[in-house]
Amino acid sequence: MSLDALPLREDLRGSVPYGAPQLDVAVRLNTNESSYDLPEPVALAVVEAVAREVRHLNRYPDREFTVLREELARYLGHDLATEQLWAANGSNEVLLQVLQAFGGPGRTALGFTPAYSMHPIITATTSTAWVDGRRGAASGDFDLDADDVARQVRDTDPDVVFLCSPNNPTGTALPLEVVRAAYEASGHAMVVVDEAYAEFARAGTPSALTLLPGRPRLVVTRTMSKAFAFAGARVGYLAGDPAVCDALRLVRLPYHLSSLTQAAAVAALRQAPVLLGTVAAIRAQRDRIVAALPGLGVQPVPSDANFVLFGGLADAAATWRDLLEHGVLVRDVGLPGYLRVTAGTPDETTAFLTALAATLEESR
């Protein structure tokens, strides 16, 4: 039987599943994972924590994942209370729960593309209408202007607004006035600031966490997949008003975070200084890529994330294929003339730059 023969929801017909290519190549720099394995002390701490839970798997996990929320509040700081933290199986599930609670049929979400491609996909799964906002209307590039964002929020009157800082795929961080403008332009919309790459931001880049006091409709989402090198564990979280967490309790599945997930995440958070030790090394490779690309005749977008978007390519799809033939996998994000590369190890950066130089020379 084909998919078309099943009684699928009409709004899902013709949709394509999300997924970046998972190819066995020497240099894999397409999904913004950390190229660094967990440090040995962290790996041992996680294994020991999980081992302690295994004998108790006959019991359901702590439904409120209290210890994990305590550790997340401690890690984030900003005087956040445990009641203001929520976690799920990756930040994608957090976003799904937000849309289940505040979106749905007859409601609208506004995002400013290009941004994280899962935002409209998750929105669609909840039968929430998606509106593509304009990016760079004032400057002609990928930036967001506070006045223009406020105007679009007023014109659209959405129920949920998505902002991404640092933005994926551009890597650019948002000024806080953009977040304030979006929040103030609507008296009822939930404003979601996706800060999945916040730990990689350049010095002095502010977090929307500073705006939470007095703004109960503002939430900030984070992940342990990137800076914590914990992508395989699937742990994401948000900070917001305690009432937001109460709303998410209405839509979460029972015991949605397993005992093993909770134990692994708590162990990793308690090893945060060790895990985050690689962030500076990744930033250095990101900045190395940004500095090197103009010499190859392509233009990078200055980045506050662990990746670099670069443009000026005559045929991005062909360049992607040529890089793959050289054993380097990057991401075609669907922007004409642009590709995105994750900042990896020094050797991976060298391999990427060497392959790109060869590819561009061959194309000439």
Short mmCIF file of C-alpha atoms in Angstrom, two decimals:
data_model
loop_
_atom_site.label_atom_id
_atom_site.label_comp_id
_atom_site.label_asym_id
_atom_site.label_seq_id
_atom_site.Cartn_x
_atom_site.Cartn_y
_atom_site.Cartn_z
CA MET A 1 0.00 0.00 0.00
CA SER A 2 1.26 3.48 -0.81
CA LEU A 3 1.12 6.42 1.58
CA ASP A 4 -1.43 8.09 -0.70
CA ALA A 5 -3.83 5.18 -0.11
CA LEU A 6 -3.87 5.74 3.67
CA PRO A 7 -6.34 8.13 5.35
CA LEU A 8 -3.57 10.63 6.08
CA ARG A 9 -4.46 14.13 7.26
CA GLU A 10 -4.96 16.26 4.15
CA ASP A 11 -2.63 18.98 5.39
CA LEU A 12 0.21 16.42 5.60
CA ARG A 13 -0.16 15.11 2.06
CA GLY A 14 2.83 16.01 -0.04
CA SER A 15 5.01 16.76 2.99
CA VAL A 16 8.58 15.51 3.10
CA PRO A 17 10.14 14.12 6.33
CA TYR A 18 12.85 16.24 7.90
CA GLY A 19 16.33 14.83 7.69
CA ALA A 20 19.85 15.84 6.77
CA PRO A 21 21.89 13.30 4.78
CA GLN A 22 23.54 10.70 7.04
CA LEU A 23 26.46 9.57 4.90
CA ASP A 24 29.59 7.65 5.83
CA VAL A 25 32.27 10.16 4.86
CA ALA A 26 35.63 11.11 6.33
CA VAL A 27 34.63 14.66 7.32
CA ARG A 28 31.00 15.13 8.42
CA LEU A 29 30.22 18.80 8.94
CA ASN A 30 26.56 19.09 8.02
CA THR A 31 24.43 18.82 11.17
CA ASN A 32 26.19 21.10 13.69
CA GLU A 33 27.05 18.22 16.01
CA SER A 34 30.17 18.48 18.13
CA SER A 35 33.10 16.69 16.48
CA TYR A 36 34.51 15.94 19.92
CA ASP A 37 33.61 12.78 21.83
CA LEU A 38 32.61 13.12 25.46
CA PRO A 39 35.70 13.59 27.65
CA GLU A 40 36.53 10.44 29.61
CA PRO A 41 35.55 11.86 33.04
CA VAL A 42 32.17 12.90 31.67
CA ALA A 43 31.59 9.57 29.93
CA LEU A 44 32.38 7.71 33.15
CA ALA A 45 30.09 9.96 35.20
CA VAL A 46 27.23 9.38 32.75
CA VAL A 47 27.78 5.61 32.68
CA GLU A 48 27.82 5.42 36.47
CA ALA A 49 24.68 7.54 36.78
CA VAL A 50 22.81 5.45 34.23
CA ALA A 51 24.01 2.20 35.85
CA ARG A 52 22.51 3.29 39.18
CA GLU A 53 19.13 3.70 37.50
CA VAL A 54 19.07 0.44 35.56
CA ARG A 55 18.06 -1.78 38.47
CA HIS A 56 15.07 0.49 39.14
CA LEU A 57 13.66 0.46 35.61
CA ASN A 58 10.68 -1.46 36.96
CA ARG A 59 9.46 1.90 38.28
CA TYR A 60 8.28 4.91 36.29
CA PRO A 61 10.65 7.89 36.23
CA ASP A 62 10.15 11.07 38.21
CA ARG A 63 7.34 12.67 36.24
CA GLU A 64 8.50 16.13 37.27
CA PHE A 65 12.22 15.42 36.57
CA THR A 66 12.90 17.60 39.61
CA VAL A 67 16.63 17.04 39.96
CA LEU A 68 17.19 17.74 36.29
CA ARG A 69 15.25 21.00 36.51
CA GLU A 70 17.29 21.99 39.57
CA GLU A 71 20.52 21.36 37.68
CA LEU A 72 19.30 23.27 34.63
CA ALA A 73 18.35 26.27 36.78
CA ARG A 74 21.75 26.16 38.43
CA TYR A 75 23.52 25.97 35.07
CA LEU A 76 21.61 28.85 33.47
CA GLY A 77 21.79 31.21 36.43
CA HIS A 78 19.91 34.51 35.96
CA ASP A 79 18.13 33.83 39.29
CA LEU A 80 15.93 31.26 37.59
CA ALA A 81 13.86 29.04 39.87
CA THR A 82 13.35 25.33 39.36
CA GLU A 83 9.69 26.02 38.58
CA GLN A 84 10.75 28.03 35.53
CA LEU A 85 12.55 25.14 33.80
CA TRP A 86 11.10 22.47 31.55
CA ALA A 87 12.84 19.66 29.66
CA ALA A 88 11.99 17.11 26.99
CA ASN A 89 13.56 14.73 24.49
CA GLY A 90 15.46 17.34 22.52
CA SER A 91 14.49 20.96 22.01
CA ASN A 92 12.31 19.82 19.09
CA GLU A 93 9.98 18.10 21.56
CA VAL A 94 9.99 21.22 23.71
CA LEU A 95 8.92 23.26 20.67
CA LEU A 96 6.27 20.66 19.83
CA GLN A 97 4.82 20.90 23.33
CA VAL A 98 4.76 24.69 23.12
CA LEU A 99 2.78 24.48 19.89
CA GLN A 100 0.48 21.80 21.29
CA ALA A 101 -0.33 24.12 24.18
CA PHE A 102 -0.46 27.49 22.43
CA GLY A 103 -1.00 26.67 18.74
CA GLY A 104 -3.43 24.34 17.01
CA PRO A 105 -6.29 24.61 14.51
CA GLY A 106 -7.34 28.20 13.91
CA ARG A 107 -4.11 29.57 15.35
CA THR A 108 -1.04 31.01 13.62
CA ALA A 109 2.73 30.95 14.12
CA LEU A 110 5.07 33.55 12.65
CA GLY A 111 8.75 32.92 11.92
CA PHE A 112 11.41 34.82 10.00
CA THR A 113 13.02 32.65 7.36
CA PRO A 114 15.65 31.61 6.67
CA ALA A 115 15.68 30.20 10.18
CA TYR A 116 15.54 26.76 11.77
CA SER A 117 13.71 24.61 9.24
CA MET A 118 11.99 22.54 11.94
CA HIS A 119 9.97 25.52 13.18
CA PRO A 120 7.44 25.40 10.28
CA ILE A 121 7.55 21.58 10.18
CA ILE A 122 6.67 21.20 13.85
CA THR A 123 4.07 23.93 13.45
CA ALA A 124 2.40 21.96 10.65
CA THR A 125 2.22 18.78 12.75
CA THR A 126 0.01 20.63 15.25
CA SER A 127 -2.31 21.99 12.51
CA THR A 128 -1.11 25.49 13.28
CA ALA A 129 -0.96 27.87 10.32
CA TRP A 130 2.56 29.07 9.46
CA VAL A 131 3.40 32.57 8.21
CA ASP A 132 6.80 33.30 6.67
CA GLY A 133 8.04 36.62 7.95
CA ARG A 134 10.47 38.83 6.05
CA ARG A 135 14.11 38.95 7.09
CA GLY A 136 16.41 41.78 6.05
CA ALA A 137 13.60 44.06 4.89
CA ALA A 138 15.40 47.12 6.22
CA SER A 139 19.00 46.15 5.50
CA GLY A 140 18.77 43.85 2.49
CA ASP A 141 20.58 41.01 4.26
CA PHE A 142 19.73 38.39 6.88
CA ASP A 143 19.31 40.81 9.80
CA LEU A 144 16.10 41.53 11.66
CA ASP A 145 15.10 45.10 12.40
CA ALA A 146 13.12 45.74 15.58
CA ASP A 147 10.62 48.14 14.00
CA ASP A 148 10.04 45.85 11.03
CA VAL A 149 9.57 42.80 13.26
CA ALA A 150 7.04 44.69 15.37
CA ARG A 151 5.20 45.75 12.22
CA GLN A 152 5.02 42.17 10.96
CA VAL A 153 3.79 40.90 14.32
CA ARG A 154 1.02 43.52 14.35
CA ASP A 155 0.05 42.78 10.75
CA THR A 156 0.01 38.99 11.24
CA ASP A 157 -1.43 38.94 14.77
CA PRO A 158 0.06 35.47 15.45
CA ASP A 159 -0.44 33.26 18.47
CA VAL A 160 3.20 32.13 18.51
CA VAL A 161 6.29 34.04 17.32
CA PHE A 162 9.56 32.23 16.64
CA LEU A 163 12.89 34.04 16.90
CA CYS A 164 16.25 32.29 16.56
CA SER A 165 19.41 33.62 18.21
CA PRO A 166 22.00 32.73 17.08
CA ASN A 167 19.99 32.08 13.96
CA ASN A 168 20.23 28.85 12.04
CA PRO A 169 21.41 28.77 9.23
CA THR A 170 22.94 32.27 9.23
CA GLY A 171 24.68 32.12 12.63
CA THR A 172 23.71 35.70 13.45
CA ALA A 173 22.63 36.70 16.96
CA LEU A 174 19.66 38.96 17.64
CA PRO A 175 19.83 42.30 19.44
CA LEU A 176 17.57 42.18 22.46
CA GLU A 177 15.53 45.10 21.13
CA VAL A 178 14.19 42.75 18.45
CA VAL A 179 12.88 40.37 21.12
CA ARG A 180 11.39 43.25 23.09
CA ALA A 181 9.74 44.63 19.97
CA ALA A 182 8.18 41.29 19.06
CA TYR A 183 6.88 40.81 22.60
CA GLU A 184 5.43 44.29 22.93
CA ALA A 185 3.82 44.27 19.48
CA SER A 186 1.42 41.53 20.51
CA GLY A 187 -0.60 41.43 23.67
CA HIS A 188 -1.32 37.71 23.49
CA ALA A 189 1.32 35.83 21.45
CA MET A 190 3.85 33.47 22.97
CA VAL A 191 7.33 34.60 21.89
CA VAL A 192 9.81 31.74 21.59
CA VAL A 193 13.51 32.58 21.37
CA ASP A 194 15.43 29.52 20.16
CA GLU A 195 18.94 29.75 21.66
CA ALA A 196 20.23 26.32 20.68
CA TYR A 197 23.69 27.75 19.90
CA ALA A 198 23.90 30.36 22.66
CA GLU A 199 27.07 28.95 24.27
CA PHE A 200 29.03 29.63 21.07
CA ALA A 201 28.13 33.32 20.87
CA ARG A 202 30.92 35.87 20.78
CA ALA A 203 31.80 37.69 23.99
CA GLY A 204 29.26 40.33 24.97
CA THR A 205 26.34 38.75 23.09
CA PRO A 206 23.30 39.01 25.40
CA SER A 207 20.82 36.20 26.03
CA ALA A 208 17.07 36.60 25.99
CA LEU A 209 17.15 34.96 29.43
CA THR A 210 17.77 38.48 30.76
CA LEU A 211 14.34 39.53 29.44
CA LEU A 212 12.27 36.85 31.20
CA PRO A 213 11.33 38.82 34.36
CA GLY A 214 7.97 40.48 33.86
CA ARG A 215 7.33 38.79 30.49
CA PRO A 216 5.21 35.68 31.13
CA ARG A 217 4.64 35.06 27.39
CA LEU A 218 8.38 34.85 26.63
CA VAL A 219 10.20 31.52 26.62
CA VAL A 220 13.84 30.73 25.80
CA THR A 221 14.65 27.26 24.46
CA ARG A 222 18.06 25.60 24.69
CA THR A 223 19.59 22.21 23.95
CA MET A 224 22.34 19.96 25.27
CA SER A 225 22.99 18.63 21.76
CA LYS A 226 25.51 21.25 20.67
CA ALA A 227 27.82 22.76 23.27
CA PHE A 228 27.37 19.77 25.60
CA ALA A 229 28.18 17.27 22.80
CA PHE A 230 25.05 15.39 23.90
CA ALA A 231 23.18 15.10 20.60
CA GLY A 232 22.67 11.34 20.97
CA ALA A 233 21.06 11.73 24.39
CA ARG A 234 18.22 13.97 23.12
CA VAL A 235 17.83 16.56 25.88
CA GLY A 236 16.37 20.00 25.30
CA TYR A 237 14.81 22.49 27.68
CA LEU A 238 13.22 25.90 28.08
CA ALA A 239 13.13 28.67 30.64
CA GLY A 240 10.00 30.74 31.16
CA ASP A 241 7.28 31.67 33.56
CA PRO A 242 6.12 28.85 35.87
CA ALA A 243 2.67 29.14 34.26
CA VAL A 244 4.22 28.10 30.93
CA CYS A 245 5.45 24.88 32.53
CA ASP A 246 1.95 24.33 33.92
CA ALA A 247 0.60 24.66 30.37
CA LEU A 248 3.09 22.13 29.04
CA ARG A 249 2.03 19.62 31.69
CA LEU A 250 -1.36 19.56 29.96
CA VAL A 251 0.09 18.27 26.69
CA ARG A 252 3.17 16.25 27.62
CA LEU A 253 2.96 12.48 27.42
CA PRO A 254 3.06 10.66 30.79
CA TYR A 255 6.59 10.18 32.09
CA HIS A 256 7.99 11.62 28.86
CA LEU A 257 11.60 11.77 30.13
CA SER A 258 12.99 8.34 30.94
CA SER A 259 14.95 7.67 34.11
CA LEU A 260 18.04 6.98 31.99
CA THR A 261 17.72 10.28 30.13
CA GLN A 262 17.30 12.20 33.35
CA ALA A 263 20.29 10.50 34.98
CA ALA A 264 22.54 11.06 31.96
CA ALA A 265 21.57 14.72 31.66
CA VAL A 266 22.09 15.43 35.36
CA ALA A 267 25.52 13.79 35.26
CA ALA A 268 26.48 15.85 32.20
CA LEU A 269 25.29 19.11 33.74
CA ARG A 270 27.37 18.44 36.84
CA GLN A 271 30.36 18.12 34.50
CA ALA A 272 29.53 21.33 32.62
CA PRO A 273 32.95 23.01 33.01
CA VAL A 274 34.66 19.97 31.48
CA LEU A 275 32.16 19.63 28.65
CA LEU A 276 32.16 23.31 27.79
CA GLY A 277 35.94 23.28 27.60
CA THR A 278 35.68 22.42 23.90
CA VAL A 279 33.49 25.43 23.12
CA ALA A 280 36.47 27.76 22.85
CA ALA A 281 38.22 25.33 20.52
CA ILE A 282 35.14 25.15 18.29
CA ARG A 283 34.81 28.93 18.27
CA ALA A 284 38.44 29.17 17.15
CA GLN A 285 37.75 26.90 14.17
CA ARG A 286 34.60 28.87 13.32
CA ASP A 287 36.59 32.09 13.31
CA ARG A 288 39.32 30.42 11.29
CA ILE A 289 36.76 29.46 8.63
CA VAL A 290 35.32 32.99 8.57
CA ALA A 291 38.79 34.46 8.15
CA ALA A 292 39.86 32.01 5.43
CA LEU A 293 36.84 31.96 3.13
CA PRO A 294 37.23 35.44 1.55
CA GLY A 295 40.65 34.36 0.32
CA LEU A 296 38.93 31.56 -1.59
CA GLY A 297 36.54 33.98 -3.24
CA VAL A 298 33.45 33.23 -1.16
CA GLN A 299 31.77 35.34 1.49
CA PRO A 300 31.04 34.08 5.02
CA VAL A 301 28.29 35.45 7.23
CA PRO A 302 29.81 36.47 10.62
CA SER A 303 28.72 33.77 13.05
CA ASP A 304 27.86 33.44 16.74
CA ALA A 305 27.17 29.71 16.36
CA ASN A 306 29.26 26.59 15.78
CA PHE A 307 28.82 26.84 12.01
CA VAL A 308 29.37 29.25 9.16
CA LEU A 309 27.04 30.10 6.29
CA PHE A 310 28.96 31.14 3.20
CA GLY A 311 27.76 32.51 -0.12
CA GLY A 312 28.90 33.76 -3.48
CA LEU A 313 28.73 30.29 -5.04
CA ALA A 314 27.71 30.10 -8.67
CA ASP A 315 26.08 26.70 -8.13
CA ALA A 316 25.70 25.71 -4.47
CA ALA A 317 24.30 22.25 -5.26
CA ALA A 318 27.22 21.46 -7.55
CA THR A 319 29.72 22.70 -4.95
CA TRP A 320 28.03 20.49 -2.34
CA ARG A 321 28.41 17.45 -4.60
CA ASP A 322 32.03 18.29 -5.41
CA LEU A 323 32.89 18.65 -1.73
CA LEU A 324 31.27 15.29 -1.06
CA GLU A 325 33.49 13.73 -3.74
CA HIS A 326 36.44 15.09 -1.76
CA GLY A 327 35.11 13.34 1.37
CA VAL A 328 33.63 16.44 3.03
CA LEU A 329 29.91 16.62 3.86
CA VAL A 330 28.43 20.09 4.43
CA ARG A 331 24.80 21.29 4.39
CA ASP A 332 22.82 22.65 1.47
CA VAL A 333 20.23 24.73 3.32
CA GLY A 334 18.26 25.66 0.23
CA LEU A 335 19.49 29.24 -0.07
CA PRO A 336 20.62 29.96 -3.65
CA GLY A 337 24.39 30.45 -3.73
CA TYR A 338 24.93 29.44 -0.09
CA LEU A 339 26.16 26.42 1.86
CA ARG A 340 26.65 25.87 5.61
CA VAL A 341 29.60 24.16 7.29
CA THR A 342 29.93 23.06 10.91
CA ALA A 343 33.06 24.09 12.78
CA GLY A 344 34.80 20.86 13.75
CA THR A 345 38.30 19.88 14.78
CA PRO A 346 41.38 21.66 13.38
CA ASP A 347 42.01 18.72 11.05
CA GLU A 348 38.42 18.80 9.82
CA THR A 349 38.66 22.53 9.17
CA THR A 350 41.84 21.99 7.18
CA ALA A 351 40.18 19.21 5.19
CA PHE A 352 37.17 21.42 4.44
CA LEU A 353 39.22 24.45 3.38
CA THR A 354 41.50 22.29 1.23
CA ALA A 355 38.55 20.55 -0.42
CA LEU A 356 36.72 23.84 -1.02
CA ALA A 357 39.80 25.44 -2.58
CA ALA A 358 40.22 22.44 -4.88
CA THR A 359 36.51 22.39 -5.74
CA LEU A 360 36.39 26.09 -6.59
CA GLU A 361 39.56 25.81 -8.66
CA GLU A 362 38.14 22.87 -10.58
CA SER A 363 34.92 24.75 -11.28
CA ARG A 364 36.88 27.65 -12.73
#
